[in-house]
Each structure stands twice: as C-alpha cells, then as structure tokens.
Short mmCIF file of C-alpha atoms and ligand atoms in Angstrom, two decimals:
data_model
loop_
_atom_site.label_atom_id
_atom_site.label_comp_id
_atom_site.label_asym_id
_atom_site.label_seq_id
_atom_site.Cartn_x
_atom_site.Cartn_y
_atom_site.Cartn_z
CA UNK V 4 -60.82 -26.81 68.01
CA UNK V 5 -62.77 -25.99 71.14
CA UNK V 6 -60.14 -22.39 70.79
CA UNK V 7 -60.67 -20.70 73.83
CA UNK V 8 -61.40 -16.37 74.09
CA UNK V 9 -63.14 -14.34 76.08
CA UNK V 10 -65.97 -11.85 75.95
CA UNK V 11 -63.51 -8.71 76.19
CA UNK V 12 -63.53 -6.42 79.58
CA UNK V 13 -61.15 -7.74 82.90
CA UNK V 14 -60.45 -5.86 85.84
CA UNK V 15 -58.26 -3.15 85.78
CA UNK V 16 -54.56 -3.22 88.30
CA UNK V 17 -55.38 -1.47 91.30
CA UNK V 18 -52.84 1.17 90.65
CA UNK V 19 -54.58 2.01 87.22
CA UNK V 20 -58.33 2.46 88.44
CA UNK V 21 -60.34 1.56 91.62
CA UNK V 22 -60.93 -2.38 91.71
CA UNK V 23 -64.09 -3.90 91.29
CA UNK V 24 -66.13 -0.84 90.57
CA UNK V 25 -67.25 -0.30 87.16
CA UNK V 26 -65.96 2.72 85.54
CA UNK V 27 -64.20 3.73 88.48
CA UNK V 28 -61.92 7.03 87.32
CA UNK V 29 -58.51 6.65 86.33
CA UNK V 30 -56.07 6.83 88.92
CA UNK V 31 -53.14 8.54 85.96
CA UNK V 32 -53.76 11.07 83.32
CA UNK V 33 -51.78 12.36 80.35
CA UNK V 34 -48.65 10.34 78.76
CA UNK V 35 -48.87 8.63 82.71
CA UNK V 36 -52.37 6.84 81.90
CA UNK V 37 -51.18 5.70 78.60
CA UNK V 38 -48.20 4.26 80.20
CA UNK V 39 -50.55 2.76 82.49
CA UNK V 40 -53.24 1.22 79.94
CA UNK V 41 -50.32 0.14 78.06
CA UNK V 42 -48.91 -1.79 81.13
CA UNK V 43 -51.86 -3.42 82.06
CA UNK V 44 -52.68 -4.36 78.94
CA UNK V 45 -49.38 -6.11 78.30
CA UNK V 46 -49.98 -7.62 82.19
CA UNK V 47 -53.29 -9.55 80.88
CA UNK V 48 -52.13 -10.09 77.49
CA UNK V 49 -49.38 -12.22 79.26
CA UNK V 50 -51.94 -13.82 81.76
CA UNK V 51 -54.29 -14.46 79.38
CA UNK V 52 -51.87 -16.28 77.39
CA UNK V 53 -49.99 -17.71 80.01
CA UNK V 54 -53.83 -19.01 81.21
CA UNK V 55 -53.71 -21.12 77.52
CA UNK V 56 -56.92 -18.53 76.33
CA UNK V 57 -55.71 -18.86 72.41
CA UNK V 58 -58.02 -15.08 71.20
CA UNK V 59 -57.37 -12.61 73.50
CA UNK V 60 -58.07 -8.85 74.64
CA UNK V 61 -57.25 -6.34 75.79
CA UNK V 62 -59.17 -6.41 78.60
CA UNK V 63 -60.58 -3.17 77.78
CA UNK V 64 -57.61 -1.52 79.74
CA UNK V 65 -58.07 1.80 77.71
CA UNK V 66 -61.45 2.33 78.19
CA UNK V 67 -63.68 3.54 81.60
CA UNK V 68 -66.72 2.26 80.07
CA UNK V 69 -67.61 -0.18 76.83
CA UNK V 70 -69.62 2.48 75.85
CA UNK V 71 -68.30 5.97 76.59
CA UNK V 72 -64.62 5.05 75.74
CA UNK V 73 -65.76 4.72 72.29
CA UNK V 74 -68.14 7.58 72.19
CA UNK V 75 -65.47 9.81 73.45
CA UNK V 76 -64.19 9.65 70.01
CA UNK V 77 -67.39 10.79 68.04
CA UNK V 78 -68.74 14.54 67.62
CA UNK V 79 -72.42 16.04 67.85
CA UNK V 80 -72.60 14.43 71.99
CA UNK V 81 -72.83 17.28 74.87
CA UNK V 82 -71.03 15.87 77.82
CA UNK V 83 -71.85 18.57 80.26
CA UNK V 84 -75.95 17.49 79.41
CA UNK V 85 -75.95 14.69 80.77
CA UNK V 86 -79.41 13.14 81.17
CA UNK V 87 -80.22 10.81 83.70
CA UNK V 88 -81.92 7.42 81.88
CA UNK V 89 -83.54 4.43 82.51
CA UNK V 90 -81.09 2.14 80.54
CA UNK V 91 -82.01 -1.88 79.03
CA UNK V 92 -85.72 -0.66 79.26
CA UNK V 93 -85.42 0.61 82.61
CA UNK V 94 -83.69 -1.89 84.62
CA UNK V 95 -81.48 0.67 86.18
CA UNK V 96 -81.20 4.55 85.97
CA UNK V 97 -77.36 5.55 84.46
CA UNK V 98 -76.24 9.08 83.86
CA UNK V 99 -75.81 9.45 80.03
CA UNK V 100 -74.67 12.10 77.30
CA UNK V 101 -77.03 13.83 75.05
CA UNK V 102 -76.59 13.78 71.39
CA UNK V 103 -77.38 16.82 70.24
CA UNK V 104 -76.20 17.40 66.75
CA UNK V 105 -75.78 14.47 63.71
CA UNK V 106 -72.79 12.36 65.28
CA UNK V 107 -69.79 11.86 63.28
CA UNK V 108 -66.51 10.27 63.72
CA UNK V 109 -63.96 12.59 65.36
CA UNK V 110 -61.25 10.03 64.63
CA UNK V 111 -59.97 6.80 65.44
CA UNK V 112 -60.90 5.49 69.70
CA UNK V 113 -58.64 2.31 69.83
CA UNK V 114 -56.31 1.92 66.92
CA UNK V 115 -53.72 3.33 68.69
CA UNK V 116 -54.18 0.58 71.47
CA UNK V 117 -55.03 -2.17 69.29
CA UNK V 118 -51.72 -1.03 67.19
CA UNK V 119 -49.76 -1.61 70.23
CA UNK V 120 -51.49 -4.82 71.70
CA UNK V 121 -51.29 -6.75 68.25
CA UNK V 122 -47.26 -5.85 68.61
CA UNK V 123 -47.18 -8.14 71.43
CA UNK V 124 -50.46 -10.60 71.83
CA UNK V 125 -48.65 -14.08 70.54
CA UNK V 126 -51.89 -15.81 69.78
CA UNK V 127 -54.90 -14.14 68.63
CA UNK V 128 -56.21 -10.77 69.02
CA UNK V 129 -59.95 -9.64 69.57
CA UNK V 130 -60.74 -5.98 69.97
CA UNK V 131 -64.26 -5.05 71.31
CA UNK V 132 -66.79 -1.95 70.77
CA UNK V 133 -70.30 -1.66 71.71
CA UNK V 134 -72.97 -2.21 69.18
CA UNK V 135 -75.41 0.19 67.45
CA UNK V 136 -78.31 -0.17 69.56
CA UNK V 137 -76.88 -0.94 73.02
CA UNK V 138 -74.88 2.43 72.06
CA UNK V 139 -78.22 4.31 71.75
CA UNK V 140 -79.78 2.57 74.76
CA UNK V 141 -76.70 4.28 76.34
CA UNK V 142 -76.95 7.68 75.45
CA UNK V 143 -79.90 10.35 75.12
CA UNK V 144 -81.09 11.50 72.11
CA UNK V 145 -82.65 15.30 70.98
CA UNK V 146 -81.45 14.59 67.35
CA UNK V 147 -82.83 11.81 65.36
CA UNK V 148 -85.83 11.08 66.99
CA UNK V 149 -86.07 7.43 66.15
CA UNK V 150 -83.73 4.81 67.58
CA UNK V 151 -83.17 3.07 64.29
CA UNK V 152 -82.05 6.31 62.65
CA UNK V 153 -79.73 7.03 65.25
CA UNK V 154 -78.38 2.95 65.13
CA UNK V 155 -77.43 3.92 61.48
CA UNK V 156 -76.03 7.05 61.94
CA UNK V 157 -73.41 5.05 64.74
CA UNK V 158 -73.07 2.12 62.63
CA UNK V 159 -71.46 3.92 60.10
CA UNK V 160 -68.63 5.77 62.06
CA UNK V 161 -68.41 2.60 63.67
CA UNK V 162 -67.33 1.01 60.32
CA UNK V 163 -64.91 3.25 59.57
CA UNK V 164 -63.10 2.57 62.79
CA UNK V 165 -63.87 -1.23 62.14
CA UNK V 166 -61.98 -0.93 58.59
CA UNK V 167 -59.08 0.77 60.62
CA UNK V 168 -58.95 -2.04 63.12
CA UNK V 169 -58.72 -5.06 60.44
CA UNK V 170 -55.93 -3.00 58.73
CA UNK V 171 -54.03 -3.50 62.35
CA UNK V 172 -54.34 -7.60 61.92
CA UNK V 173 -56.55 -8.15 64.51
CA UNK V 174 -58.90 -11.26 63.85
CA UNK V 175 -61.98 -10.73 65.54
CA UNK V 176 -63.80 -7.54 65.71
CA UNK V 177 -66.52 -7.86 68.07
CA UNK V 178 -69.28 -5.45 68.80
CA UNK V 179 -71.45 -5.93 72.14
CA UNK V 180 -74.68 -6.03 72.27
CA UNK V 181 -76.49 -6.37 75.35
CA UNK V 182 -79.69 -4.83 74.08
CA UNK V 183 -80.22 -7.18 71.93
CA UNK V 184 -81.78 -9.28 74.68
CA UNK V 185 -83.80 -6.24 75.82
CA UNK V 186 -85.36 -5.06 72.67
CA UNK V 187 -86.26 -8.19 70.87
CA UNK V 188 -88.38 -6.84 68.17
CA UNK V 189 -86.36 -4.17 67.82
CA UNK V 190 -83.62 -6.50 66.56
CA UNK V 191 -85.26 -8.48 63.90
CA UNK V 192 -86.93 -4.98 62.50
CA UNK V 193 -83.00 -2.96 62.38
CA UNK V 194 -80.45 -3.77 64.77
CA UNK V 195 -79.18 -6.58 62.78
CA UNK V 196 -78.87 -4.34 59.90
CA UNK V 197 -77.36 -1.66 61.91
CA UNK V 198 -74.77 -4.04 62.90
CA UNK V 199 -74.37 -5.58 59.08
CA UNK V 200 -73.98 -1.54 58.48
CA UNK V 201 -70.65 -1.66 61.02
CA UNK V 202 -69.62 -4.60 59.70
CA UNK V 203 -69.54 -3.63 56.10
CA UNK V 204 -66.62 -4.34 54.27
CA UNK V 205 -64.95 -6.40 56.96
CA UNK V 206 -63.55 -9.51 56.14
CA UNK V 207 -61.50 -10.57 59.44
CA UNK V 208 -63.88 -12.84 61.91
CA UNK V 209 -66.91 -10.46 63.00
CA UNK V 210 -68.61 -11.56 66.26
CA UNK V 211 -71.55 -10.17 68.01
CA UNK V 212 -71.86 -10.88 71.95
CA UNK V 213 -75.24 -10.94 73.46
CA UNK V 214 -74.87 -11.37 77.44
CA UNK V 215 -77.39 -10.35 80.00
CA UNK V 216 -74.94 -7.68 81.57
CA UNK V 217 -72.36 -7.66 83.62
CA UNK V 218 -72.34 -9.36 87.42
CA UNK V 219 -73.48 -6.40 88.84
CA UNK V 220 -76.39 -5.71 91.30
CA UNK V 221 -78.71 -4.51 89.09
CA UNK V 222 -78.18 -6.87 86.88
CA UNK V 223 -78.38 -10.28 89.22
CA UNK V 224 -81.47 -8.96 90.73
CA UNK V 225 -83.44 -8.36 86.85
CA UNK V 226 -81.99 -12.10 86.32
CA UNK V 227 -84.61 -13.32 88.85
CA UNK V 228 -87.15 -11.79 87.43
CA UNK V 229 -86.87 -13.34 84.22
CA UNK V 230 -87.97 -17.14 85.32
CA UNK V 231 -87.22 -20.83 84.78
CA UNK V 232 -86.34 -20.65 81.19
CA UNK V 233 -84.74 -17.89 79.58
CA UNK V 234 -85.77 -17.39 76.38
CA UNK V 235 -84.66 -14.37 74.69
CA UNK V 236 -82.62 -15.62 72.32
CA UNK V 237 -85.04 -17.67 70.96
CA UNK V 238 -86.54 -14.60 69.04
CA UNK V 239 -83.61 -12.81 67.87
CA UNK V 240 -80.99 -15.91 66.66
CA UNK V 241 -82.57 -17.26 63.39
CA UNK V 242 -82.08 -13.19 62.64
CA UNK V 243 -78.50 -13.74 63.48
CA UNK V 244 -78.19 -16.89 62.26
CA UNK V 245 -79.61 -15.53 58.46
CA UNK V 246 -77.05 -12.85 58.60
CA UNK V 247 -74.37 -13.05 56.07
CA UNK V 248 -72.07 -10.40 57.83
CA UNK V 249 -72.56 -12.28 60.96
CA UNK V 250 -69.74 -15.10 61.64
CA UNK V 251 -69.68 -15.75 65.56
CA UNK V 252 -72.71 -15.20 68.46
CA UNK V 253 -71.21 -14.80 72.00
CA UNK V 254 -74.18 -16.01 74.22
CA UNK V 255 -74.04 -16.80 78.53
CA UNK V 256 -74.58 -20.14 79.43
CA UNK V 257 -72.96 -21.11 82.52
CA UNK V 258 -75.03 -20.15 85.68
CA UNK V 259 -77.84 -19.07 83.49
CA UNK V 260 -81.33 -20.24 82.62
CA UNK V 261 -81.04 -20.09 79.12
CA UNK V 262 -81.88 -23.56 77.69
CA UNK V 263 -78.88 -24.96 75.98
CA UNK V 264 -80.95 -26.17 73.02
CA UNK V 265 -81.42 -22.54 71.81
CA UNK V 266 -77.49 -22.96 70.41
CA UNK V 267 -79.11 -25.10 68.19
CA UNK V 268 -80.66 -21.97 66.11
CA UNK V 269 -76.75 -20.96 65.24
CA UNK V 270 -76.48 -23.82 62.49
CA UNK V 271 -74.53 -21.46 60.36
CA UNK V 272 -72.37 -19.67 63.03
CA UNK V 273 -69.21 -20.34 65.64
CA UNK V 274 -70.68 -20.41 68.73
CA UNK V 275 -68.91 -18.67 71.57
CA UNK V 276 -70.66 -20.61 74.62
CA UNK V 277 -69.94 -18.70 78.35
CA UNK V 278 -68.52 -21.57 80.10
CA UNK V 279 -67.85 -19.50 82.81
CA UNK V 280 -69.96 -16.97 84.88
CA UNK V 281 -69.98 -13.79 85.88
CA UNK V 282 -72.75 -13.29 88.50
CA UNK V 283 -70.77 -15.36 90.90
CA UNK V 284 -66.90 -15.36 92.48
CA UNK V 285 -67.04 -18.75 92.78
CA UNK V 286 -64.16 -19.56 90.69
CA UNK V 287 -65.40 -22.54 88.42
CA UNK V 288 -63.83 -26.17 88.47
CA UNK V 289 -61.82 -27.00 84.93
CA UNK V 290 -64.63 -30.38 84.98
CA UNK V 291 -67.19 -27.51 85.85
CA UNK V 292 -66.24 -25.72 82.09
CA UNK V 293 -65.69 -29.03 80.66
CA UNK V 294 -69.77 -30.14 81.41
CA UNK V 295 -71.07 -26.88 79.89
CA UNK V 296 -68.83 -27.46 76.94
CA UNK V 297 -70.11 -30.74 76.60
CA UNK V 298 -73.80 -29.90 77.07
CA UNK V 299 -73.18 -27.18 73.93
CA UNK V 300 -71.85 -29.92 71.96
CA UNK V 301 -75.16 -31.65 72.16
CA UNK V 302 -76.11 -28.91 69.66
CA UNK V 303 -73.39 -27.77 67.79
CA UNK V 304 -70.31 -29.43 65.95
CA UNK V 305 -67.09 -28.79 68.16
CA UNK V 306 -65.19 -27.22 65.10
CA UNK V 307 -67.93 -23.75 65.55
CA UNK V 308 -67.44 -23.81 69.54
CA UNK V 309 -65.68 -21.59 71.39
CA UNK V 310 -65.39 -21.98 75.05
CA UNK V 311 -65.64 -18.21 76.45
CA UNK V 312 -66.73 -15.78 79.56
CA UNK V 313 -70.17 -15.21 79.57
CA UNK V 314 -69.23 -11.91 79.97
CA UNK V 315 -66.71 -9.02 81.09
CA UNK V 316 -64.87 -10.03 83.87
CA UNK V 317 -64.53 -6.19 85.06
CA UNK V 318 -66.42 -5.66 88.30
CA UNK V 319 -64.06 -8.98 89.86
CA UNK V 320 -61.04 -8.74 92.37
CA UNK V 321 -57.93 -9.30 89.76
CA UNK V 322 -57.86 -13.18 91.25
CA UNK V 323 -61.18 -14.35 90.61
CA UNK V 324 -60.66 -13.10 86.70
CA UNK V 325 -57.21 -15.07 86.71
CA UNK V 326 -59.16 -17.97 88.44
CA UNK V 327 -61.82 -17.73 85.88
CA UNK V 328 -59.92 -17.80 82.63
CA UNK V 329 -57.54 -20.61 84.31
CA UNK V 330 -60.24 -22.93 84.53
CA UNK V 331 -61.62 -21.71 81.17
CA UNK V 332 -58.89 -22.90 79.22
CA UNK V 333 -58.16 -25.88 81.81
CA UNK V 334 -61.72 -27.05 80.85
CA UNK V 335 -61.60 -26.70 77.13
CA UNK V 336 -58.52 -29.27 77.27
CA UNK V 337 -60.18 -31.47 79.17
CA UNK V 338 -62.45 -32.10 76.59
CA UNK V 339 -60.28 -31.87 73.48
CA UNK V 340 -58.30 -34.68 75.00
CA UNK V 341 -62.07 -36.66 74.90
CA UNK V 342 -62.41 -35.55 71.54
CA UNK V 343 -58.99 -37.17 70.46
CA UNK V 344 -59.05 -40.19 72.70
ZN1 ZN I 411 -71.66 -9.09 77.96
#
C-alpha cells in the first residue's frame, strides 16, 4: 500500500551534462556517452532504492529532452529545419524540429537502455515516453495539417515501442502529457483516443502523467496566472477515468492550487499523487509529504494511492532531488504506519 514512485526525470551528474540546466548538451560522446549514461542510471537506481522508492525510473539519463529524446528515432522529421514555436499555447518559445514527411519508426528508442536498467533495478521499474498530444505540441508540422491526425501517427510508433518495452519486463509504461492541462477540449475530442492507440495490446500498468510543467521560470510565471483554484483536471479526468486503456493517472498536487477533491473524479484508477513540489528548491519534510497523502485519502482509497513527485526533478541540484526522494519515501512510510496501527 502507498507504493512510492517518481514522475520521471532526475538531474544529470555534472560529468554527464551541465547540472541545473534543462536539455543541456552531453559532455561525452560515442561509447563514452553510453557508458556514462549507464553509470548515471545506476547511481539513480541505487539512490531511489536506498531512499525507499518502490517503482524507480532511469531518471531519463539516456535522453537530453523528454520529447526529442524519443523523436530522434523517428523518420520523417527534419532536424536541420528548426522552427521557433510558441508551445503549450504560447507559454514559451522553443526551437523545435519539423515534420516534413509521414512519420515512421526507424528503430527502438529506449529498449537498449531499459534492458540495462531492468537488469540492475531491484524493485519496480517505470519507463516514461512523451504522449502523442505533447509530441505534437513540441514539433512543427508541414505534413498532416490536423494535430489529431499527426497524434495518431505518433501513437502508432509509441505503441510499437511500448510493446517491446513490455517484453523487457518493465512494470509501468507512462506517457507524459503536460499538454493535457493546456488543450482540455482536445483531450476529450482526440487526446485520450491517441493515448489508447499508443497503449493498444499493452498489459503492464499503463500510466498518464499530467502536470503543470517543470519548475522553470516560464512555468512558474504561468502558474501565477491560473488563479486561486487550478481546475484543468476537472475537464479531463472524467474522460481519463472512462478509458479502459489507462490504469494510473499521475497528477500535480503538493504546493499547487489544484483542489484535492478533483481526485475523486478518478474513482476507477490508481492515482499517482504529486507529493513533492518541483517549483521550489526547499526540500519537504516527511510530515509535509504525509499531509498531502492524508489529504488525498479523503478522496481516494489508500490501495489506489501511489505517492509520487509532481513532475520530473531534472532541473534541481542533485542534493535537492535526493532530499525530495527521501522525504517522499519517509512521508509515505509515516502514513503506512498510521494505517497499520
Ligand atoms: Zn511533468
């Protein structure tokens, strides 16, 4: 009960990439890069397991960017044709590659690294990939015309990858869909359908992570415009709860203005409750984490609660990320003990 897990990314060691910088270039190349990524993943698996995290991730040590790290393995994308695009409904500008012909999977993206992690992870292992809508919001389109059509094309590619990852023995496959908190009508119209296509035939736990973004300045400023209550989830959770293809929903909770009562809309799902904040560097106390979990228990049975991070911890200094992981596990243990007594 109250198994702990992470949303996905963790900081890169300073010998692999410049720390506290999202999407920093690699400091190694070729075989040295692969070896370095493996070493970094080993360190983070050990740190997560020592902290008491039940379902760990590779910390995304094998990819520079959570979307482009997957797209590098897709044909039909011109990386020389970078387009400056206002992404997440113009929240910030990003230089993104351009789809110039129908997309096709060139080969496996994450199977080699996941096989390595499966060999070394002692407990549960989660692998994350960008969701179809978020991919479409992070790439320029010269081919499909309609986002829903391009999303379905990427969903087919994600599905091929997911089926191979499942064979490797991962416990959870997660699609990251921060765009679900921006284009809420599209989620209902085609976003959930695209996720379902990506999960077709997948029998391990299938999760969707929906957050308000990394703790970077553009996101923190955007959050200030969202008002006293962040009710975006209210529009999308009913559609997610109705989907038979989704087992788990990961949401932002700690330090946010999300009304916790919205979790009651996920009555048929596991709920990955964001119990440590990614918008500030202050490390939570275990008691603060426990308070978030107890609050979630007003709306979700403890059997369905998985205490989690709000989002990836990649932009943080390493000691902050480590501290937050320890607090997360310790906070969950406090509540577990309360439930047993
Ligand atoms: Zn996130």
